[in-house]
Amino acid sequence: MAAAGPTRRSTAPPAKAADAPDFPRPLTTVDLVIFTVRDEALQLLLVRRAEPPFAGQWALPGGFVDIARDADLQACASRKLREKAGVQSPYLEQLGSWGGARRDPRGWSATHAYMALIPTEGMTLRHGANASDAAWFEADELLAGTAGAQPLAFDHEAIVRAGVERLRSKVEYTSLPAFLLPEPFTLPELQRAYEVVLGRPVDKSGFRTRMLAGGFLVEAGLVPRGTRRPPMGYRLASRDAPVVFPRTFGPRGAG
Amino acid sequence: MAAAGPTRRSTAPPAKAADAPDFPRPLTTVDLVIFTVRDEALQLLLVRRAEPPFAGQWALPGGFVDIARDADLQACASRKLREKAGVQSPYLEQLGSWGGARRDPRGWSATHAYMALIPTEGMTLRHGANASDAAWFEADELLAGTAGAQPLAFDHEAIVRAGVERLRSKVEYTSLPAFLLPEPFTLPELQRAYEVVLGRPVDKSGFRTRMLAGGFLVEAGLVPRGTRRPPMGYRLASRDAPVVFPRTFGPRGAG
DNA sequence: TTAATAGTGTCTGTGAGACAATATGTC
DNA sequence: GACATATTGTCTCACAGACACTATTAA
């Protein structure tokens, strides 16, 4: 928040008090791009809108900020994530905000978009009062603009695009994909998650070196996986934040 | 923006129409972290608040979204940047949003923060109606919490901190500091800008190689700089976006 | 000729990418 | 023992970091 008195148009009604600025207030919402890895693909959760505007169309899960219940934006996002996906401690990161006069026919609106990474194993989708349906969509198919695909509500396609871009970008140098898998997971599984998100193969040897050097994995015993030699299972040492692998530029360890 | 009907408290008045949701709307503002390089230091612009809340304290330039004038958030940020600093085509990037019940005594509020990079050469500060004063502050001094320093208004210190962090982080692998200098600039000047932002020396040879390989500089003739051998001047090939230098991970040129 | 800065060249260690070899489990 | 996957090892080469050298101007 900030300064109080930008130029007011003289035709507007007089301010009633410094305590409550009389600027017309935009609608304020929070939307979520919830990612997971399912069926060897990067997927995200959408809900079908039951009411106007954009009734019947798919949209990101989200909704209005409830100033009586939500202490702040992050708490609002957590609440909606709980309501829609029943998740407790996911990775949650702010993606940015989108606001303007035309994105919602009900008026000038601004949404605060968050990106969440969750494992999908044994998950049951819950529906909000306004969502007549919810389903997972492959990110690439959604953005490819396949013929016959319905457009998303509002400007949600732009938000999804930003989310996918942010995720792909960060996966290049962080341990983020680990948040997409149920624990314990194995290194080959983690590698597959990287490959699915990045859309390209990753070298096995370098991958292992990198992950283990990151020091964010804790051994959790061998995990029999049907076929042959059982791989080592791992858990995250901390769910607080992803590990950032060294970047370019600057003295060796100082990135 | 998003779904319409999250749980409403039953004590609230009934919705008058789907067209205008009756959720109490948070105050909505835009704030700017305006960076420049002056006196061999990374500095940012603050304005002194003339009215409550936080009257007399320094704050980020910004203010309420004017839904009659601002087509979207970015336009609102551009307008405020024009009003405060009189800049036309700066680098402008969204930093994130901060919202909650307690950050503004007037009520639940959310701000959309933007970061701007501008050259300071020959600039004249302009003041909004609510800013009785404006001045440049060194980023490091501001965040060091020097004894005697007054705290910033609202949660602006957190926003400044995020801005400095984002800038420093991106400078490691982008051409962003070029937006801090007036054109034409020389490679030694650009290098000094990098060093000032990063707070550490940078090797000359590697720096030149990297910059020229980036392909974002256009020669603009020799620029006499008082002392001895005149260096080559450069302009940006494009002011649209910074160049991203190659990262780690992945096939050689594919970062 | 000297001073001061601009600009280039060279050496070297690190580390990622590519690929090969080995280990360890089930059938 | 055969097979499939997990895990480890080795080789190579590009590149960044460090540092030395040359170039070009004014006085």
Coordinates of C-alpha atoms (C1' of nucleotides) in Angstrom, one line a residue:
Chain A
M1 CA 0.0 0.0 0.0
A2 CA 1.0 3.5 -0.4
A3 CA 0.4 7.2 -0.7
A4 CA -3.1 8.4 -0.2
G5 CA -3.8 11.3 -2.4
P6 CA -3.2 10.9 -6.1
T7 CA -5.1 13.3 -8.4
R8 CA -8.8 12.8 -7.8
R9 CA -11.2 13.8 -10.5
S10 CA -13.2 16.8 -9.3
T11 CA -16.4 15.2 -10.3
A12 CA -16.1 12.4 -7.8
P13 CA -18.0 12.7 -4.5
P14 CA -16.0 14.3 -1.6
A15 CA -13.9 12.1 0.6
K16 CA -15.8 11.2 3.7
A17 CA -12.6 10.8 5.8
A18 CA -9.0 10.1 5.5
D19 CA -9.8 6.9 7.2
A20 CA -11.7 5.5 4.3
P21 CA -10.5 6.7 0.9
D22 CA -13.4 7.1 -1.5
F23 CA -11.6 5.7 -4.5
P24 CA -13.8 3.1 -6.2
R25 CA -12.3 -0.2 -5.3
P26 CA -11.5 -2.9 -7.8
L27 CA -12.8 -6.4 -7.3
T28 CA -10.0 -8.5 -5.6
T29 CA -9.5 -12.1 -6.1
V30 CA -6.9 -14.9 -5.7
D31 CA -6.3 -17.6 -8.3
L32 CA -4.3 -20.7 -8.2
V33 CA -2.3 -22.6 -10.8
I34 CA -2.0 -26.0 -9.2
F35 CA 0.6 -28.2 -10.8
T36 CA 1.2 -31.9 -10.5
V37 CA 2.8 -34.7 -12.5
R38 CA 0.3 -37.4 -13.6
D39 CA 0.5 -40.0 -16.3
E40 CA 4.0 -38.8 -17.3
A41 CA 2.8 -35.3 -18.0
L42 CA 2.7 -31.9 -16.3
Q43 CA -0.9 -31.3 -15.4
L44 CA -2.8 -28.5 -13.7
L45 CA -6.2 -28.3 -12.0
L46 CA -9.1 -26.4 -13.5
V47 CA -12.7 -26.0 -12.3
R48 CA -15.8 -25.5 -14.5
R49 CA -17.6 -22.3 -13.7
A50 CA -21.2 -22.8 -12.6
E51 CA -22.3 -19.2 -12.7
P52 CA -21.8 -16.1 -14.9
P53 CA -19.6 -14.6 -16.0
F54 CA -18.1 -17.3 -18.2
A55 CA -20.6 -19.9 -16.9
G56 CA -19.7 -23.4 -18.2
Q57 CA -16.1 -22.5 -19.1
W58 CA -13.0 -23.9 -17.4
A59 CA -11.2 -21.5 -15.0
L60 CA -8.4 -21.6 -12.5
P61 CA -9.6 -22.4 -9.0
G62 CA -9.8 -19.3 -6.9
G63 CA -12.2 -16.6 -5.8
F64 CA -12.7 -13.4 -3.9
V65 CA -10.6 -12.4 -1.0
D66 CA -12.6 -12.6 2.1
I67 CA -11.3 -9.8 4.3
A68 CA -13.1 -11.3 7.3
R69 CA -11.3 -14.6 7.0
D70 CA -8.1 -14.1 5.2
A71 CA -5.3 -12.4 7.2
D72 CA -3.3 -11.8 4.0
L73 CA -3.0 -12.9 0.4
Q74 CA -0.9 -16.0 1.2
A75 CA -3.4 -17.2 3.7
C76 CA -6.2 -16.7 1.2
A77 CA -4.3 -18.8 -1.3
S78 CA -3.7 -21.5 1.3
R79 CA -7.4 -21.5 2.2
K80 CA -8.5 -21.9 -1.4
L81 CA -5.9 -24.6 -2.0
R82 CA -7.3 -26.5 1.0
E83 CA -10.8 -26.1 -0.2
K84 CA -10.2 -27.2 -3.7
A85 CA -7.5 -29.8 -3.4
G86 CA -7.4 -30.7 0.3
V87 CA -3.7 -30.2 0.5
Q88 CA -1.9 -29.2 3.7
S89 CA 1.7 -28.3 3.1
P90 CA 2.3 -27.7 -0.6
Y91 CA 4.8 -25.6 -2.2
L92 CA 3.1 -22.2 -2.7
E93 CA 4.7 -19.3 -4.6
Q94 CA 3.3 -16.0 -5.8
L95 CA 3.2 -15.8 -9.5
G96 CA 2.2 -12.2 -9.9
S97 CA -0.9 -10.1 -10.3
W98 CA -3.2 -9.4 -13.2
G99 CA -5.5 -6.4 -13.1
G100 CA -7.5 -4.3 -15.5
A101 CA -10.8 -2.9 -16.6
R102 CA -11.7 -5.5 -19.1
R103 CA -10.8 -8.8 -17.8
D104 CA -14.0 -9.3 -15.8
P105 CA -17.3 -8.0 -17.1
R106 CA -18.4 -7.2 -13.6
G107 CA -15.9 -4.4 -13.4
W108 CA -12.3 -3.4 -12.8
S109 CA -10.7 -6.4 -11.1
A110 CA -7.3 -7.5 -10.0
T111 CA -6.3 -11.1 -9.2
H112 CA -3.3 -12.3 -7.2
A113 CA -2.1 -15.5 -8.8
Y114 CA -0.3 -18.2 -6.9
M115 CA 1.4 -21.3 -8.2
A116 CA 1.2 -24.5 -6.1
L117 CA 3.1 -27.8 -6.6
I118 CA 1.4 -30.9 -5.1
P119 CA 1.7 -34.6 -5.4
T120 CA -1.4 -36.2 -6.9
E121 CA -1.1 -39.6 -5.3
G122 CA -4.4 -40.7 -3.8
M123 CA -5.8 -37.2 -4.0
T124 CA -9.5 -36.5 -4.1
L125 CA -10.8 -33.3 -5.7
R126 CA -13.2 -31.2 -3.8
H127 CA -15.5 -28.7 -5.4
G128 CA -16.3 -25.2 -4.2
A129 CA -19.9 -23.9 -4.2
N130 CA -19.3 -22.3 -7.6
A131 CA -17.5 -25.2 -9.2
S132 CA -19.7 -27.8 -10.8
D133 CA -16.8 -29.8 -11.8
A134 CA -13.0 -30.0 -11.5
A135 CA -10.4 -31.9 -13.5
W136 CA -6.8 -32.2 -14.4
F137 CA -5.5 -30.9 -17.7
E138 CA -2.2 -31.4 -19.4
A139 CA -0.4 -28.1 -19.5
D140 CA 1.0 -28.5 -23.0
E141 CA -2.3 -29.5 -24.5
L142 CA -4.1 -26.6 -22.8
L143 CA -1.6 -24.1 -24.2
A144 CA -1.3 -25.6 -27.6
G145 CA -4.7 -24.3 -28.5
T146 CA -5.9 -27.6 -29.8
A147 CA -8.8 -27.3 -32.2
G148 CA -12.1 -27.8 -30.3
A149 CA -10.6 -26.8 -27.0
Q150 CA -12.6 -24.2 -25.2
P151 CA -11.0 -21.0 -24.1
L152 CA -10.4 -20.5 -20.4
A153 CA -12.5 -17.9 -18.5
F154 CA -11.2 -14.4 -17.9
D155 CA -7.5 -14.0 -18.8
H156 CA -6.7 -17.3 -17.2
E157 CA -4.8 -18.6 -20.2
A158 CA -2.2 -15.8 -19.8
I159 CA -1.9 -16.7 -16.1
V160 CA -1.5 -20.4 -16.9
R161 CA 1.1 -19.5 -19.5
A162 CA 3.0 -17.4 -17.0
G163 CA 2.8 -20.3 -14.5
V164 CA 4.2 -22.9 -16.9
E165 CA 6.9 -20.5 -17.9
R166 CA 7.9 -19.8 -14.3
L167 CA 7.9 -23.4 -13.4
R168 CA 9.9 -24.5 -16.4
S169 CA 12.4 -21.7 -15.8
K170 CA 12.9 -22.5 -12.2
V171 CA 13.2 -26.2 -12.7
E172 CA 16.4 -25.5 -14.7
Y173 CA 18.2 -24.5 -11.5
T174 CA 16.1 -25.6 -8.5
S175 CA 14.8 -28.7 -6.8
L176 CA 11.2 -27.8 -7.4
P177 CA 10.1 -31.0 -9.0
A178 CA 10.6 -32.8 -5.7
F179 CA 7.4 -31.1 -4.5
L180 CA 5.5 -32.7 -7.3
L181 CA 6.1 -36.2 -6.0
P182 CA 4.7 -38.2 -3.1
E183 CA 7.3 -39.2 -0.5
P184 CA 9.3 -41.3 -0.5
F185 CA 10.4 -41.0 -4.1
T186 CA 13.4 -42.4 -5.9
L187 CA 16.0 -40.6 -7.9
P188 CA 14.8 -42.2 -11.2
E189 CA 11.3 -41.0 -10.3
L190 CA 12.6 -37.5 -9.6
Q191 CA 14.6 -37.6 -12.8
R192 CA 11.4 -38.5 -14.7
A193 CA 9.6 -35.6 -13.1
Y194 CA 12.4 -33.2 -14.3
E195 CA 12.1 -34.6 -17.8
V196 CA 8.4 -34.4 -17.9
V197 CA 8.4 -30.7 -16.8
L198 CA 11.3 -29.7 -19.0
G199 CA 10.1 -31.8 -21.9
R200 CA 13.6 -33.1 -22.7
P201 CA 15.8 -36.0 -21.4
V202 CA 18.3 -35.4 -18.7
D203 CA 21.6 -37.2 -18.2
K204 CA 21.4 -39.8 -15.5
S205 CA 24.9 -39.4 -14.0
G206 CA 25.0 -35.7 -13.9
F207 CA 21.5 -35.6 -12.5
R208 CA 22.3 -37.8 -9.6
T209 CA 25.5 -35.9 -8.8
R210 CA 23.6 -32.7 -8.8
M211 CA 20.7 -33.8 -6.7
L212 CA 22.8 -35.5 -4.0
A213 CA 25.3 -32.6 -3.9
G214 CA 22.3 -30.3 -3.3
G215 CA 21.9 -31.9 0.1
F216 CA 18.2 -31.6 0.3
L217 CA 17.4 -35.3 0.2
V218 CA 17.2 -37.6 3.1
E219 CA 17.5 -41.4 2.6
A220 CA 14.3 -43.2 3.5
G221 CA 15.1 -46.8 2.9
L222 CA 14.9 -49.0 -0.2
V223 CA 11.6 -48.9 -2.0
P224 CA 10.6 -52.0 -4.0
R225 CA 9.3 -50.9 -7.3
G226 CA 7.8 -54.1 -8.9
T227 CA 10.5 -54.9 -11.5
R228 CA 14.1 -55.5 -10.5
R229 CA 16.6 -53.8 -8.3
P230 CA 15.0 -51.7 -5.6
P231 CA 16.1 -48.1 -5.7
M232 CA 16.8 -45.9 -2.6
G233 CA 13.8 -43.8 -1.4
Y234 CA 14.3 -40.2 -0.4
R235 CA 12.3 -37.6 1.5
L236 CA 12.8 -33.8 1.5
A237 CA 15.0 -32.6 4.3
S238 CA 12.8 -29.5 4.4
R239 CA 9.6 -28.5 2.7
D240 CA 10.2 -24.8 3.4
A241 CA 12.0 -23.9 0.2
P242 CA 13.6 -25.5 -2.8
V243 CA 17.3 -25.7 -3.2
V244 CA 18.9 -23.4 -5.7
F245 CA 21.7 -24.9 -7.7
P246 CA 24.7 -22.7 -8.5
R247 CA 24.3 -20.2 -11.3
T248 CA 26.7 -18.6 -13.7
F249 CA 28.7 -15.4 -13.2
G250 CA 30.7 -14.5 -10.2
P251 CA 33.2 -16.4 -8.1
R252 CA 32.8 -20.1 -7.9
G253 CA 30.6 -20.6 -4.9
A254 CA 29.1 -17.1 -4.7
G255 CA 26.2 -17.3 -7.1
Chain B
M1 CA -9.9 -12.7 -11.4
A2 CA -11.9 -15.9 -10.8
A3 CA -14.7 -17.9 -9.5
A4 CA -17.6 -16.0 -8.0
G5 CA -19.1 -17.8 -5.0
P6 CA -16.8 -18.6 -2.1
T7 CA -18.5 -19.2 1.2
R8 CA -20.3 -16.0 2.2
R9 CA -21.0 -15.4 5.9
S10 CA -24.7 -15.7 6.5
T11 CA -24.8 -12.4 8.5
A12 CA -23.8 -10.4 5.4
P13 CA -26.4 -8.6 3.4
P14 CA -27.7 -10.6 0.4
A15 CA -26.0 -10.3 -2.9
K16 CA -27.8 -7.8 -5.0
A17 CA -26.8 -9.5 -8.3
A18 CA -24.3 -11.8 -9.8
D19 CA -23.2 -8.7 -11.7
A20 CA -21.8 -6.9 -8.7
P21 CA -20.5 -9.3 -6.0
D22 CA -21.1 -8.0 -2.5
F23 CA -17.8 -8.9 -1.0
P24 CA -16.2 -6.0 0.8
R25 CA -13.4 -4.9 -1.5
P26 CA -9.9 -4.3 -0.3
L27 CA -8.1 -1.0 -0.9
T28 CA -6.1 -1.4 -4.1
T29 CA -2.8 0.4 -4.7
V30 CA 0.3 0.3 -6.9
D31 CA 3.7 1.0 -5.5
L32 CA 7.0 1.5 -7.2
V33 CA 10.6 0.7 -6.4
I34 CA 12.5 3.0 -8.7
F35 CA 16.2 2.1 -8.9
T36 CA 19.0 4.1 -10.3
V37 CA 22.8 4.3 -10.0
R38 CA 24.1 7.6 -8.6
D39 CA 27.3 8.4 -6.9
E40 CA 28.6 4.9 -7.4
A41 CA 25.8 3.4 -5.4
L42 CA 22.5 1.7 -6.0
Q43 CA 19.8 4.2 -5.0
L44 CA 16.0 4.2 -4.9
L45 CA 13.4 6.9 -4.8
L46 CA 11.2 7.6 -1.8
V47 CA 8.6 10.2 -1.1
R48 CA 7.7 11.7 2.3
R49 CA 4.1 11.2 3.2
A50 CA 2.1 14.4 3.8
E51 CA -1.0 12.9 5.2
P52 CA -2.0 10.1 7.5
P53 CA -1.5 7.2 7.8
F54 CA 2.2 7.4 8.4
A55 CA 2.3 11.1 7.8
G56 CA 5.9 12.4 7.8
Q57 CA 7.4 9.0 7.1
W58 CA 9.2 8.0 3.9
A59 CA 7.4 5.6 1.6
L60 CA 7.6 4.2 -1.9
P61 CA 6.0 6.3 -4.6
G62 CA 2.6 5.0 -5.5
G63 CA -1.1 5.3 -4.7
F64 CA -4.5 4.1 -5.4
V65 CA -5.5 2.5 -8.7
D66 CA -7.8 4.9 -10.5
I67 CA -10.2 2.7 -12.3
A68 CA -11.4 5.6 -14.5
R69 CA -7.9 6.3 -15.8
D70 CA -5.9 3.1 -15.5
A71 CA -6.6 0.5 -18.1
D72 CA -4.6 -2.1 -16.2
L73 CA -2.0 -2.4 -13.5
Q74 CA 0.9 -1.9 -15.7
A75 CA -0.6 1.3 -17.1
C76 CA -1.2 2.5 -13.5
A77 CA 2.4 1.9 -12.7
S78 CA 3.5 3.7 -15.8
R79 CA 1.4 6.7 -15.0
K80 CA 2.7 6.9 -11.4
L81 CA 6.3 6.6 -12.8
R82 CA 5.6 9.5 -15.2
E83 CA 4.1 11.6 -12.4
K84 CA 6.8 11.0 -9.9
A85 CA 9.9 10.8 -12.1
G86 CA 8.9 12.1 -15.5
V87 CA 10.3 9.0 -17.2
Q88 CA 9.0 7.8 -20.5
S89 CA 10.3 4.4 -21.4
P90 CA 12.0 2.8 -18.4
Y91 CA 12.4 -0.8 -17.6
L92 CA 9.3 -1.8 -15.7
E93 CA 8.8 -5.2 -14.1
Q94 CA 6.2 -6.5 -11.7
L95 CA 7.7 -7.4 -8.3
G96 CA 4.7 -9.0 -6.7
S97 CA 1.8 -8.1 -4.5
W98 CA 1.5 -7.6 -0.8
G99 CA -1.9 -7.7 0.8
G100 CA -3.4 -8.2 4.3
A101 CA -5.6 -6.9 7.0
R102 CA -2.9 -5.1 9.0
R103 CA -0.6 -3.3 6.6
D104 CA -2.8 -0.2 6.3
P105 CA -4.8 1.1 9.3
R106 CA -7.5 2.2 6.9
G107 CA -8.5 -1.4 6.2
W108 CA -7.7 -4.6 4.3
S109 CA -5.4 -3.5 1.5
A110 CA -3.4 -5.0 -1.3
T111 CA -0.7 -3.3 -3.3
H112 CA 0.8 -4.3 -6.6
A113 CA 4.5 -3.5 -6.5
Y114 CA 6.6 -2.8 -9.6
M115 CA 10.3 -2.3 -10.0
A116 CA 11.6 0.3 -12.4
L117 CA 15.2 1.0 -13.6
I118 CA 16.0 4.4 -14.8
P119 CA 19.0 6.5 -15.6
T120 CA 19.3 9.5 -13.3
E121 CA 21.2 11.8 -15.6
G122 CA 19.6 15.2 -15.7
M123 CA 16.5 14.0 -13.9
T124 CA 14.1 16.3 -12.0
L125 CA 11.9 14.9 -9.3
R126 CA 8.3 15.7 -9.4
H127 CA 6.0 15.5 -6.4
G128 CA 2.5 14.2 -6.2
A129 CA -0.2 16.0 -4.3
N130 CA 0.5 13.8 -1.3
A131 CA 4.2 13.9 -1.4
S132 CA 5.7 16.9 0.4
D133 CA 9.2 15.7 -0.5
A134 CA 11.0 13.2 -2.6
A135 CA 14.6 12.0 -2.4
W136 CA 17.1 9.3 -3.4
F137 CA 18.3 6.8 -0.8
E138 CA 21.1 4.3 -1.0
A139 CA 19.6 0.9 -1.0
D140 CA 22.1 -0.6 1.3
E141 CA 21.9 2.1 3.9
L142 CA 18.2 1.9 3.9
L143 CA 18.1 -1.8 4.5
A144 CA 21.0 -1.8 7.0
G145 CA 18.7 -0.4 9.6
T146 CA 21.2 2.3 10.6
A147 CA 20.6 3.8 14.0
G148 CA 18.5 6.9 13.8
A149 CA 16.9 5.9 10.5
Q150 CA 13.2 6.2 10.5
P151 CA 11.2 3.1 9.5
L152 CA 9.4 3.2 6.2
A153 CA 5.6 3.6 6.0
F154 CA 3.4 0.5 5.7
D155 CA 5.3 -2.7 4.9
H156 CA 7.4 -0.9 2.4
E157 CA 10.6 -2.1 3.8
A158 CA 9.7 -5.6 2.9
I159 CA 8.9 -4.5 -0.6
V160 CA 12.2 -2.6 -0.9
R161 CA 14.0 -5.7 0.4
A162 CA 12.2 -7.9 -2.2
G163 CA 13.1 -5.4 -5.0
V164 CA 16.8 -5.2 -4.1
E165 CA 16.9 -9.0 -3.9
R166 CA 15.2 -9.4 -7.2
L167 CA 17.4 -6.9 -8.9
R168 CA 20.7 -8.3 -7.5
S169 CA 19.6 -11.8 -8.4
K170 CA 18.7 -10.9 -12.0
V171 CA 21.8 -8.9 -12.5
E172 CA 23.8 -12.1 -12.1
Y173 CA 22.5 -13.4 -15.4
T174 CA 20.9 -10.5 -17.3
S175 CA 21.8 -7.2 -18.9
L176 CA 19.5 -5.3 -16.6
P177 CA 22.1 -2.8 -15.4
A178 CA 22.2 -1.3 -18.9
F179 CA 18.8 0.2 -18.1
L180 CA 20.3 2.1 -15.2
L181 CA 22.6 4.2 -17.4
P182 CA 22.0 7.1 -19.8
E183 CA 22.9 6.4 -23.4
P184 CA 25.4 6.2 -24.8
F185 CA 27.3 4.4 -22.1
T186 CA 30.7 2.7 -22.3
L187 CA 31.7 -0.8 -21.3
P188 CA 33.7 0.4 -18.3
E189 CA 30.7 2.4 -17.2
L190 CA 28.4 -0.6 -17.6
Q191 CA 30.9 -2.7 -15.7
R192 CA 30.9 -0.2 -12.8
A193 CA 27.1 -0.4 -12.8
Y194 CA 27.3 -4.2 -12.4
E195 CA 29.8 -3.8 -9.6
V196 CA 27.8 -1.3 -7.8
V197 CA 24.6 -3.4 -7.9
L198 CA 26.4 -6.6 -7.1
G199 CA 28.6 -5.1 -4.4
R200 CA 31.7 -6.9 -5.7
P201 CA 34.3 -6.4 -8.4
V202 CA 33.9 -8.1 -11.8
D203 CA 36.7 -9.2 -14.1
K204 CA 37.1 -6.9 -17.0
S205 CA 38.0 -9.5 -19.7
G206 CA 35.2 -11.9 -19.0
F207 CA 32.8 -9.1 -18.6
R208 CA 33.5 -7.6 -22.0
T209 CA 33.3 -11.0 -23.7
R210 CA 30.0 -11.7 -22.1
M211 CA 28.4 -8.4 -22.9
L212 CA 29.5 -8.3 -26.5
A213 CA 28.5 -11.9 -27.0
G214 CA 25.1 -11.0 -25.7
G215 CA 24.5 -9.1 -28.8
F216 CA 22.3 -6.4 -27.2
L217 CA 24.7 -3.5 -27.6
V218 CA 25.0 -1.3 -30.7
E219 CA 28.1 0.8 -31.2
A220 CA 27.5 4.6 -31.0
G221 CA 30.8 6.1 -31.7
L222 CA 33.7 7.0 -29.4
V223 CA 32.8 8.9 -26.3
P224 CA 35.5 11.2 -25.0
R225 CA 35.6 10.9 -21.2
G226 CA 37.9 13.6 -19.9
T227 CA 41.0 11.6 -19.1
R228 CA 42.8 9.6 -21.7
R229 CA 41.9 7.1 -24.3
P230 CA 38.3 7.5 -25.4
P231 CA 36.2 4.4 -25.0
M232 CA 33.5 3.1 -27.4
G233 CA 30.0 4.3 -26.7
Y234 CA 27.1 1.9 -26.9
R235 CA 23.3 2.0 -27.0
L236 CA 20.8 -0.7 -26.3
A237 CA 19.6 -2.6 -29.4
S238 CA 16.2 -2.9 -27.8
R239 CA 14.6 -1.4 -24.7
D240 CA 11.9 -4.1 -24.7
A241 CA 13.6 -6.7 -22.5
P242 CA 16.9 -7.5 -21.0
V243 CA 19.2 -10.2 -22.4
V244 CA 19.4 -13.4 -20.4
F245 CA 22.8 -15.0 -20.3
P246 CA 23.1 -18.8 -20.5
R247 CA 22.3 -20.6 -17.3
T248 CA 23.4 -23.9 -16.0
F249 CA 21.8 -27.3 -16.6
G250 CA 20.9 -28.6 -20.0
P251 CA 22.7 -28.9 -23.3
R252 CA 25.3 -26.3 -24.0
G253 CA 23.5 -23.5 -25.7
A254 CA 20.0 -24.5 -24.7
G255 CA 19.6 -22.9 -21.3
Chain C
dT1 C1' 57.9 9.8 -22.7
dT2 C1' 54.8 9.1 -19.3
dA3 C1' 50.4 8.4 -17.3
dA4 C1' 46.1 6.5 -17.4
dT5 C1' 42.6 4.0 -19.0
dA6 C1' 40.7 1.0 -23.1
dG7 C1' 40.8 -3.2 -24.9
dT8 C1' 43.0 -8.1 -26.0
dG9 C1' 45.4 -12.5 -25.2
dT10 C1' 46.7 -16.6 -22.7
dC11 C1' 46.7 -20.1 -19.3
dT12 C1' 44.4 -23.2 -16.3
dG13 C1' 41.1 -25.6 -13.3
dT14 C1' 36.5 -26.8 -12.8
dG15 C1' 32.6 -29.1 -13.9
dA16 C1' 28.9 -30.5 -16.9
dG17 C1' 27.8 -33.6 -20.7
dA18 C1' 28.4 -38.0 -22.9
dC19 C1' 29.0 -42.6 -22.5
dA20 C1' 30.7 -46.9 -20.4
dA21 C1' 31.0 -50.1 -16.8
dT22 C1' 29.5 -52.2 -12.7
dA23 C1' 26.1 -53.5 -8.9
dT24 C1' 22.0 -55.6 -7.2
dG25 C1' 17.8 -57.0 -7.1
dT26 C1' 13.7 -60.5 -9.3
dC27 C1' 12.4 -64.2 -12.0
Chain D
dG1 C1' 22.1 -67.4 -14.7
dA2 C1' 19.4 -64.0 -17.4
dC3 C1' 17.6 -59.7 -17.3
dA4 C1' 16.3 -55.1 -16.1
dT5 C1' 17.1 -51.3 -13.7
dA6 C1' 20.1 -48.7 -10.1
dT7 C1' 24.3 -46.7 -9.3
dT8 C1' 29.0 -45.4 -10.1
dG9 C1' 33.1 -44.3 -12.9
dT10 C1' 35.8 -42.1 -16.6
dC11 C1' 36.9 -39.0 -20.4
dT12 C1' 36.7 -34.8 -22.7
dC13 C1' 36.0 -30.3 -23.8
dA14 C1' 34.0 -25.7 -23.3
dC15 C1' 34.2 -21.9 -20.5
dA16 C1' 34.8 -18.8 -16.7
dG17 C1' 38.2 -16.8 -13.7
dA18 C1' 42.7 -14.9 -13.1
dC19 C1' 46.1 -12.2 -14.7
dA20 C1' 49.4 -10.4 -18.1
dC21 C1' 49.9 -7.8 -22.1
dT22 C1' 49.1 -4.4 -25.8
dA23 C1' 46.7 -0.1 -27.7
dT24 C1' 45.5 4.6 -27.8
dT25 C1' 44.9 9.0 -26.3
dA26 C1' 46.4 13.6 -23.8
dA27 C1' 49.8 16.2 -21.6

